[in-house]
Coordinates of C-alpha atoms and ligand atoms in Angstrom, one line a residue:
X1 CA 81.2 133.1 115.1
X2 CA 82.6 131.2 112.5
X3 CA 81.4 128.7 110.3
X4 CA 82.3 125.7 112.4
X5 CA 80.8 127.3 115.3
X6 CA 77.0 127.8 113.9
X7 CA 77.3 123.9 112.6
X8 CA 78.2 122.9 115.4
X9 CA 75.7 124.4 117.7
X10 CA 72.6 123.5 115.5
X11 CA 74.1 119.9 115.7
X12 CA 74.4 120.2 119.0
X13 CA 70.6 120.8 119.3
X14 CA 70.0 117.5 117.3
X15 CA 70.4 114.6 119.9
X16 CA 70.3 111.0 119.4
X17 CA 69.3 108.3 121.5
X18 CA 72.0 105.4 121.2
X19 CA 69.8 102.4 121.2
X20 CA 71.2 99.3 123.7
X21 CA 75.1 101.2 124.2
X22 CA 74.7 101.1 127.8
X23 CA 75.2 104.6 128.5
X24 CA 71.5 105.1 126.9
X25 CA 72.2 108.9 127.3
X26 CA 71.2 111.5 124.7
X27 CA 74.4 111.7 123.0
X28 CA 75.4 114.9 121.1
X29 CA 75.7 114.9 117.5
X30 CA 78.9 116.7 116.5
X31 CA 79.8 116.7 112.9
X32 CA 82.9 115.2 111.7
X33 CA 85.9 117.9 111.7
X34 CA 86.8 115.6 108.1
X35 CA 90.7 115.0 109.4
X36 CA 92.2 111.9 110.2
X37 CA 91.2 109.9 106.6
X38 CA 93.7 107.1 107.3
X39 CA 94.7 106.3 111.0
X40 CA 97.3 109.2 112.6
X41 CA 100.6 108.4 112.9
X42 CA 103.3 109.9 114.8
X43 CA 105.1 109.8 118.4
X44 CA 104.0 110.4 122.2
X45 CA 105.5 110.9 125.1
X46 CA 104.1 108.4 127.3
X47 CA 104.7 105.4 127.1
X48 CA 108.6 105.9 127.7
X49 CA 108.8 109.1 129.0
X50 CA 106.2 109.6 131.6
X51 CA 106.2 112.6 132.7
X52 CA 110.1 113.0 132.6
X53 CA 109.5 115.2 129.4
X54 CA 110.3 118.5 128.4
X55 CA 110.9 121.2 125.3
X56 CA 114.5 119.9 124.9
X57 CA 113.6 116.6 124.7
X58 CA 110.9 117.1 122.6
X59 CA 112.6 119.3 119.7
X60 CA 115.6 116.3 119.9
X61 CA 112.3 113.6 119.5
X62 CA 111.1 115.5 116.1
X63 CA 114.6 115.8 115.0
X64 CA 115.4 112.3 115.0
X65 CA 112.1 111.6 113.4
X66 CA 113.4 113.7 110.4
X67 CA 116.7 111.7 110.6
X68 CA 115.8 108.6 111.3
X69 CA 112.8 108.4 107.9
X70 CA 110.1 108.4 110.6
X71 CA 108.6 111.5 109.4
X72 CA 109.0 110.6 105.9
X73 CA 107.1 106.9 106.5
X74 CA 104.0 109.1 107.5
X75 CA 105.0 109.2 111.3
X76 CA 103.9 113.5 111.6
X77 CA 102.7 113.9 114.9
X78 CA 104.8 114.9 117.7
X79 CA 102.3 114.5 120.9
X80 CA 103.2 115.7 124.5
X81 CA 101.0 113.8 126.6
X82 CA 100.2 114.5 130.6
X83 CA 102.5 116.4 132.7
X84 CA 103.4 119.6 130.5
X85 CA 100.2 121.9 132.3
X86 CA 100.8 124.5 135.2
X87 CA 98.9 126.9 136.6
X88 CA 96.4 128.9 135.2
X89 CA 96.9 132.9 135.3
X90 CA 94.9 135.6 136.5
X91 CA 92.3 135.3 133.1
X92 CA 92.0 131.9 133.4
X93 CA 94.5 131.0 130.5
X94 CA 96.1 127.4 130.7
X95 CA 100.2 127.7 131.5
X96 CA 102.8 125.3 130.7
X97 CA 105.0 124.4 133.4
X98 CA 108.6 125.5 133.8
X99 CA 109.4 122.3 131.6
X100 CA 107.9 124.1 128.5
X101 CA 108.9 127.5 128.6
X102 CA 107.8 128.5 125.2
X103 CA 104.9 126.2 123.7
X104 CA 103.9 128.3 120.6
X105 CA 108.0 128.4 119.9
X106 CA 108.1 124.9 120.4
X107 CA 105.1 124.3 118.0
X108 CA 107.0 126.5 115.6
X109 CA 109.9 124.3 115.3
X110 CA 108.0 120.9 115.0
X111 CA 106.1 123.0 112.0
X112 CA 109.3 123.9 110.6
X113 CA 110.4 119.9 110.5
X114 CA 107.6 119.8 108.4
X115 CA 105.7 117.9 111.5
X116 CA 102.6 118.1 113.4
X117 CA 102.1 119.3 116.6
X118 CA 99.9 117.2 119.9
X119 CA 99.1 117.9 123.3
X120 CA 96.9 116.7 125.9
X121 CA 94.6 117.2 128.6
X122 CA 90.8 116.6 130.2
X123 CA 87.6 117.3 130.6
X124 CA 88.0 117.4 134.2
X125 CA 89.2 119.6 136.8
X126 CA 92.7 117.2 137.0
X127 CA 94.4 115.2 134.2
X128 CA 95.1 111.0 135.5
X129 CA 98.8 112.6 136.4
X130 CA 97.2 114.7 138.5
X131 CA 97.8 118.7 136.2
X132 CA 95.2 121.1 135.6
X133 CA 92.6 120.0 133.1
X134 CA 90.2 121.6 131.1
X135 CA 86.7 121.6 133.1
X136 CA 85.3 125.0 132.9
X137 CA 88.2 126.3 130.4
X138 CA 87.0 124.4 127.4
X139 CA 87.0 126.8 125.1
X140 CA 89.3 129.2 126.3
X141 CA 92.1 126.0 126.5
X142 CA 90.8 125.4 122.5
X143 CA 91.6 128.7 121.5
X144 CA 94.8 128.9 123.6
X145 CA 95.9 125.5 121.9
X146 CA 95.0 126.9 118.6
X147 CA 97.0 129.9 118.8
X148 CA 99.6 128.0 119.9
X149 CA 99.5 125.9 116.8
X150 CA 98.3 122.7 118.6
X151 CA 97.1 120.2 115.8
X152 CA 96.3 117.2 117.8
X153 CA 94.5 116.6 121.1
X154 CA 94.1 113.3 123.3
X155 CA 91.2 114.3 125.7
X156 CA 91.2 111.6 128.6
X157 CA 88.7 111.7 131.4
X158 CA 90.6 111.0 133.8
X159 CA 88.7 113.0 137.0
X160 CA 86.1 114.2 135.1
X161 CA 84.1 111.1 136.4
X162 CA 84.0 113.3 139.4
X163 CA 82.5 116.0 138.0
X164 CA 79.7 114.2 135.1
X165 CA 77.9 111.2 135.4
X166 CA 78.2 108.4 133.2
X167 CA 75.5 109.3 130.9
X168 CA 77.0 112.7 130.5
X169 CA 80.8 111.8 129.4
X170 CA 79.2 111.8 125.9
X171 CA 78.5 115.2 126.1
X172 CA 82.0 116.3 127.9
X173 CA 83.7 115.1 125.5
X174 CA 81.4 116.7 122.6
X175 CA 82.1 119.6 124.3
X176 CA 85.7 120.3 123.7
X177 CA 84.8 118.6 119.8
X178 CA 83.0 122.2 119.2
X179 CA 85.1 124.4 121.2
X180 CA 88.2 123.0 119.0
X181 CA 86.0 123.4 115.8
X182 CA 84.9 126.8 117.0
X183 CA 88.7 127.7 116.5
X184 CA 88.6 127.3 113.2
X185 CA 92.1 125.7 113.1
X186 CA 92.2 121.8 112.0
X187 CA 92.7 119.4 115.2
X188 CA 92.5 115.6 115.3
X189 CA 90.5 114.5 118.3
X190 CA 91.6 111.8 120.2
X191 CA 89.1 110.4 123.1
X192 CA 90.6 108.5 125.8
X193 CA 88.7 107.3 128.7
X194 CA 89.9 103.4 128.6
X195 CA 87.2 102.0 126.8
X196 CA 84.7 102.9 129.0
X197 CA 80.8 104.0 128.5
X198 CA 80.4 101.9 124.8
X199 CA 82.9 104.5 123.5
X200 CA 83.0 102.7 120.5
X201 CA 79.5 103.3 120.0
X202 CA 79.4 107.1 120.2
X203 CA 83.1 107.9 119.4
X204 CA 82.3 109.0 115.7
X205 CA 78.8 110.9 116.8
X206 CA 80.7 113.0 119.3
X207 CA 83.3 114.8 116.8
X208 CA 85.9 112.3 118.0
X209 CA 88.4 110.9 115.2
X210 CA 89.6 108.1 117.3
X211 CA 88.7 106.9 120.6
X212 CA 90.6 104.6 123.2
X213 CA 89.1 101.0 123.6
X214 CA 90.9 99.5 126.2
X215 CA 92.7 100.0 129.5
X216 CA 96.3 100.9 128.9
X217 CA 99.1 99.3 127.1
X218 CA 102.3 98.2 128.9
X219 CA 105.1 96.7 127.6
X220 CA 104.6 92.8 128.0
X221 CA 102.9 90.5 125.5
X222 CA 99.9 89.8 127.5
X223 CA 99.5 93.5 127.6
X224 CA 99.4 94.1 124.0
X225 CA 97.9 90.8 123.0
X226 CA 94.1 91.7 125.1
X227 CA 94.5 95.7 124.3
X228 CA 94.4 94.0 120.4
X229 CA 91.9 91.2 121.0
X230 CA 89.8 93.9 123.5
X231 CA 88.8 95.8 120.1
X232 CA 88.2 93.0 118.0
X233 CA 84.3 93.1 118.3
X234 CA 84.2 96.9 117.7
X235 CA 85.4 96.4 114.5
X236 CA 82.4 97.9 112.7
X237 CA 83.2 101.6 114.8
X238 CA 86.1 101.9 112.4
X239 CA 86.4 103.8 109.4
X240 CA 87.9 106.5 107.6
X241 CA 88.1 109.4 110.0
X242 CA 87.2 107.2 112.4
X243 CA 89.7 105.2 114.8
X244 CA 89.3 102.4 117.6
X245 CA 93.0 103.1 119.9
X246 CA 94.2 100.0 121.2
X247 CA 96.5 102.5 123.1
X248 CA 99.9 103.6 121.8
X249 CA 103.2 101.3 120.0
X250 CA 105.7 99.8 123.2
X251 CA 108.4 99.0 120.0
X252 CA 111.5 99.0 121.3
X253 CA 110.7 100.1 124.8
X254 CA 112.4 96.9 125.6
X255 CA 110.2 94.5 127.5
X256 CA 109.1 92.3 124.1
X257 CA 111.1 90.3 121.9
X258 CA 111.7 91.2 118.5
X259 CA 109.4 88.8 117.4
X260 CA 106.8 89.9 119.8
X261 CA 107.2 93.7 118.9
X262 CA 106.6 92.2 115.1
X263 CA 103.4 90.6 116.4
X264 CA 102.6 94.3 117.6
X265 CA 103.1 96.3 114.8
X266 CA 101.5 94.2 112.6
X267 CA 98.2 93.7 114.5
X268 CA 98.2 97.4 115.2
X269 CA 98.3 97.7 110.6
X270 CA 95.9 95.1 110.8
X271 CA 93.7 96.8 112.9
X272 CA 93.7 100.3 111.2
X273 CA 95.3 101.1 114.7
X274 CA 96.9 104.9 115.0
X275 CA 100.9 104.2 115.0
X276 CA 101.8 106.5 117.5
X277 CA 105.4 105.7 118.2
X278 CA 106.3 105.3 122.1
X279 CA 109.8 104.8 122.1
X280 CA 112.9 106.7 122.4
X281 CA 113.5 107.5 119.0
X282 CA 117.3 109.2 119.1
X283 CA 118.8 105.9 120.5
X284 CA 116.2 103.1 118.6
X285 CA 118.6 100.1 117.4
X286 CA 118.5 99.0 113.7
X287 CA 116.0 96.3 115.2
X288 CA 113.6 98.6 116.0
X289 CA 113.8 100.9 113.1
X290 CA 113.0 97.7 110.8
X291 CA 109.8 97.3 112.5
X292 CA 108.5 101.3 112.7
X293 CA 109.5 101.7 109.4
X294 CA 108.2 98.5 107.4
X295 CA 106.5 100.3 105.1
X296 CA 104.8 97.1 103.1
X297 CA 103.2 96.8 106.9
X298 CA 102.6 100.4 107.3
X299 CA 100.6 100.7 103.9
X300 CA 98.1 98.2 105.3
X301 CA 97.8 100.2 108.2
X302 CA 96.9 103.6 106.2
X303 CA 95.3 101.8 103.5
X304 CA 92.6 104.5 102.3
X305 CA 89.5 101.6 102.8
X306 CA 89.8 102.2 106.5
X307 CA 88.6 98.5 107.5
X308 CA 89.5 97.1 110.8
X309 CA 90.6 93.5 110.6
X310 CA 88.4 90.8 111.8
X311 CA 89.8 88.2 114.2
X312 CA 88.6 85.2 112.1
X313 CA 90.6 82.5 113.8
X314 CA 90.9 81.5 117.6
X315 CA 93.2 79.3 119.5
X316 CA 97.3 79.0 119.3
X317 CA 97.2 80.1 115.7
X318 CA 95.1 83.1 115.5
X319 CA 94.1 84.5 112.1
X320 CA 93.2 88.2 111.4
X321 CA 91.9 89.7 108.2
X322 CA 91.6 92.8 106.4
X323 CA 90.3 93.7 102.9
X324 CA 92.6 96.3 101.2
X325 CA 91.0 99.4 98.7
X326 CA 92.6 97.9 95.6
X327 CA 90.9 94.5 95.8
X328 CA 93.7 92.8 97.8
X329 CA 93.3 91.6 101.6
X330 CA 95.6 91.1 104.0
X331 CA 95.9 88.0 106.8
X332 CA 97.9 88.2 109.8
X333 CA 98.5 84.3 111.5
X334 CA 99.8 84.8 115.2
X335 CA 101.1 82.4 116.8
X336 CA 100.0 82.5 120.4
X337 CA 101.8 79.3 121.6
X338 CA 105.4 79.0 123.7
X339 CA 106.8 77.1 121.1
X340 CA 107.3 77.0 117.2
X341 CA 104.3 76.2 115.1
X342 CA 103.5 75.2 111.9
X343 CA 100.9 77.4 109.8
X344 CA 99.0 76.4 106.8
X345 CA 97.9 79.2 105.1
X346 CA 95.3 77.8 103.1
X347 CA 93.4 80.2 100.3
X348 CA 90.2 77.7 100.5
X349 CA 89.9 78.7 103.9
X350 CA 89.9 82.5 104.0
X351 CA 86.5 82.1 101.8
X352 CA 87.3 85.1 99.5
X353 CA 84.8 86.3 97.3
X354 CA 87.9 86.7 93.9
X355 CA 90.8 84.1 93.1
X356 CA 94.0 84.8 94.9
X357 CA 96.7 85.7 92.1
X358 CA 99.6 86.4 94.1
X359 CA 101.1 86.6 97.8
X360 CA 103.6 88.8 99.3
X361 CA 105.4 88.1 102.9
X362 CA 105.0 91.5 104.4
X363 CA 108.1 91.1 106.9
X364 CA 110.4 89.1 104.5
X365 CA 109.6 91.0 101.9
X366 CA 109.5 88.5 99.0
X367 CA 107.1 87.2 96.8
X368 CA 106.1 83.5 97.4
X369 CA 105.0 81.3 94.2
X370 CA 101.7 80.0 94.6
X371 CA 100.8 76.3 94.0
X372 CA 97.5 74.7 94.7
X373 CA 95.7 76.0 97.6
X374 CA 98.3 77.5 99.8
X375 CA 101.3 76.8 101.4
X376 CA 103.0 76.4 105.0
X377 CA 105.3 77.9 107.0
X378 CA 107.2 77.8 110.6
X379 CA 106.3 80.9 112.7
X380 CA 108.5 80.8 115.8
X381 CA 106.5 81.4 118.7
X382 CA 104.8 84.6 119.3
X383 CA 105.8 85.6 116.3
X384 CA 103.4 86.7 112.6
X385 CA 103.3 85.7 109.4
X386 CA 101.5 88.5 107.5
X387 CA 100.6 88.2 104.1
X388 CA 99.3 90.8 101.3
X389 CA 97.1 88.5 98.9
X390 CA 96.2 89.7 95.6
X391 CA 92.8 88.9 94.0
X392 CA 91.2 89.0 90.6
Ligands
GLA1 C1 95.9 107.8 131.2 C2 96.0 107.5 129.7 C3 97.5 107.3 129.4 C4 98.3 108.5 129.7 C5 98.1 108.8 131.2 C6 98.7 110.2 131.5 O1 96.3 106.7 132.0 O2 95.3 106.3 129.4 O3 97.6 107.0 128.0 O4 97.8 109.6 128.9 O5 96.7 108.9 131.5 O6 98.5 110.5 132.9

């Protein structure tokens, strides 16, 4: 038994009752595995590969991460989602299928890249793609994931709603928080059950570092524009270690503009969102590559303070903002409308408690002189002006 293991269980004793959540269950009290400080970044499979993925493709993935200056702009993980699980064998050990011949091998070579490794799977007997999952196996799939050299799980409930009732999906997902703390091996824990159950209000308490709040992303505006507004009010959730998941980045999957994929970057930094990367990242254009790797936009995302924006501004012209760790605070304006509008970024308005000393366009990347109150700019439609404003 190691040391995680005896924490964990005497935690597990504790129980609290989370007042008005909904789920009113007796939730688990796991402690905190103390990874994910700053939001995790990286790549998945998902969201352009489906389940058309496999070791090949994978190792060629991390490889142009290294090549492109993913890696090296804080993008580490390399996640295999659904669709990589076959059967189990005659001890009950999880297999890959014939897609994955060699997953510890294929870990070692996303180590050697100086990456992170992810995989996936559920608390019920099937994954949503319909592959084994985890019911049963908990801890026998958390030690084979460890020895593996897994470093990253995304735990979605999928047909475990089959299996547990509502009030107990707390405790499923607890479950696999020990058995991959019992393994001694440092794991990030991502919870994804589409928002469902208050997860936002028992995310943190169930040894989860981030936890999905919405149904998932596709790759249209709309899509993204409710998955970001659909978190707003859990905003107080967030923190360091801790993580509301809008779902993962569509950039350059091809079904937004270039101004809308801005928009979606920027609100995902605004929100302290994990950047996990969803697109084909051997072929990305110059186009997309100047969004993923803005690294003005990505420091606001990992900035150590770990505050989710607040949506401070409705209607064509939304306004989002997000105080920074060394004073500073950063405002996002969207504009929501079909056609160009004019934005008037006014300092008097944003009621900040210090004077603003200077102001930095995060996207163009200049420094604009500040005189009187503000100043205003054209933002095309459906595209952001995000600013970095000094105080003092
Ligand atoms: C669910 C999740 C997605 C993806 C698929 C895989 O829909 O929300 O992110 O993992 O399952 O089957």
């Amino acid at each position: 038994m190691n040391r995680f293991f005896s924490l964990s269980m005497a935690s597990y004793l504790l129980a609290a009752m989370v007042a008005g959540c909904g789920v009113n269950s007796l939730v688990p009290i796991v402690p905190s595995n103390g990874l994910a400080k700053t939001p995790p970044m990286g790549w998945n499979s998902w969201n352009h590969f489906g389940g058309a993925i496999d070791d090949a493709t994978v190792r060629s993935i991390a490889d142009a991460i290294v090549s492109s200056g993913m890696r090296d702009a804080g993008y580490i993980y390399i996640n295999i989602d659904d669709t990589w699980q076959g059967s189990r064998d005659s001890q009950g050990n999880i297999q890959p299928n014939q897609r994955f011949p060699d997953m510890k091998d294929l870990a070692e070579y996303i180590h050697s890249k100086g990456l992170k490794f992810g995989i996936y799977s559920s608390p019920g007997q099937k994954t949503c793609a319909g592959f084994v999952g985890s019911y049963g196996h908990e801890e026998q799939d958390a030690m084979t994931f460890a020895a593996w050299g897994v470093d990253y799980l995304k735990y979605d409930y999928c047909s475990a709603q089959t299996v547990y009732s509502e009030s107990a999906s707390p405790s499923a997902f607890a479950k696999m928080a020990m058995a991959l703390q019992s393994t001694g091996r440092p794991i990030v824990y991502s919870l994804s059950n589409g928002g469902e159950d208050y997860v936002a209000a028992w995310g943190s308490k169930v040894g989860a570092n981030l936890w999905r709040t919405t149904s998932d992303i596709h790759d249209s505006w709309a899509e993204m524009i409710s998955n970001i507004e659909g978190q707003a009010w859990d905003a107080s959730s967030a923190g360091p270690g801790y993580w509301n998941d809008p779902d993962m980045l569509e950039v350059g999957n091809g079904g937004m503009t270039q101004a809308e994929y801005r928009t979606h970057m920027s609100l995902w930094a605004m929100a302290a969102a994990p950047l996990l990367a969803g697109n084909d990242v051997r072929t990305m254009s110059s186009d997309t590559s100047s969004i993923l790797l803005n690294k003005e936009v990505i420091a606001v995302d990992q900035d150590p303070l770990g505050k989710q924006a607040s949506l401070v501004m409705h209607g064509d012209i939304e306004r989002w903002l997000k105080p920074l760790a060394d004073g500073s605070v950063a405002v996002a304006y969207v504009n929501l409308g079909s056609t160009p509008a004019q934005v008037d970024v006014s300092i008097h308005d944003l009621h900040l408690a210090k004077a603003v000393t200077t102001a930095r366009d995060l996207w163009a990347h200049t420094s604009i002189p500040l005189v009187g109150d503000g100043f205003s700019r054209l933002v095309p439609s459906h595209d952001v002006l995000m600013l970095k404003l000094g105080t003092s």
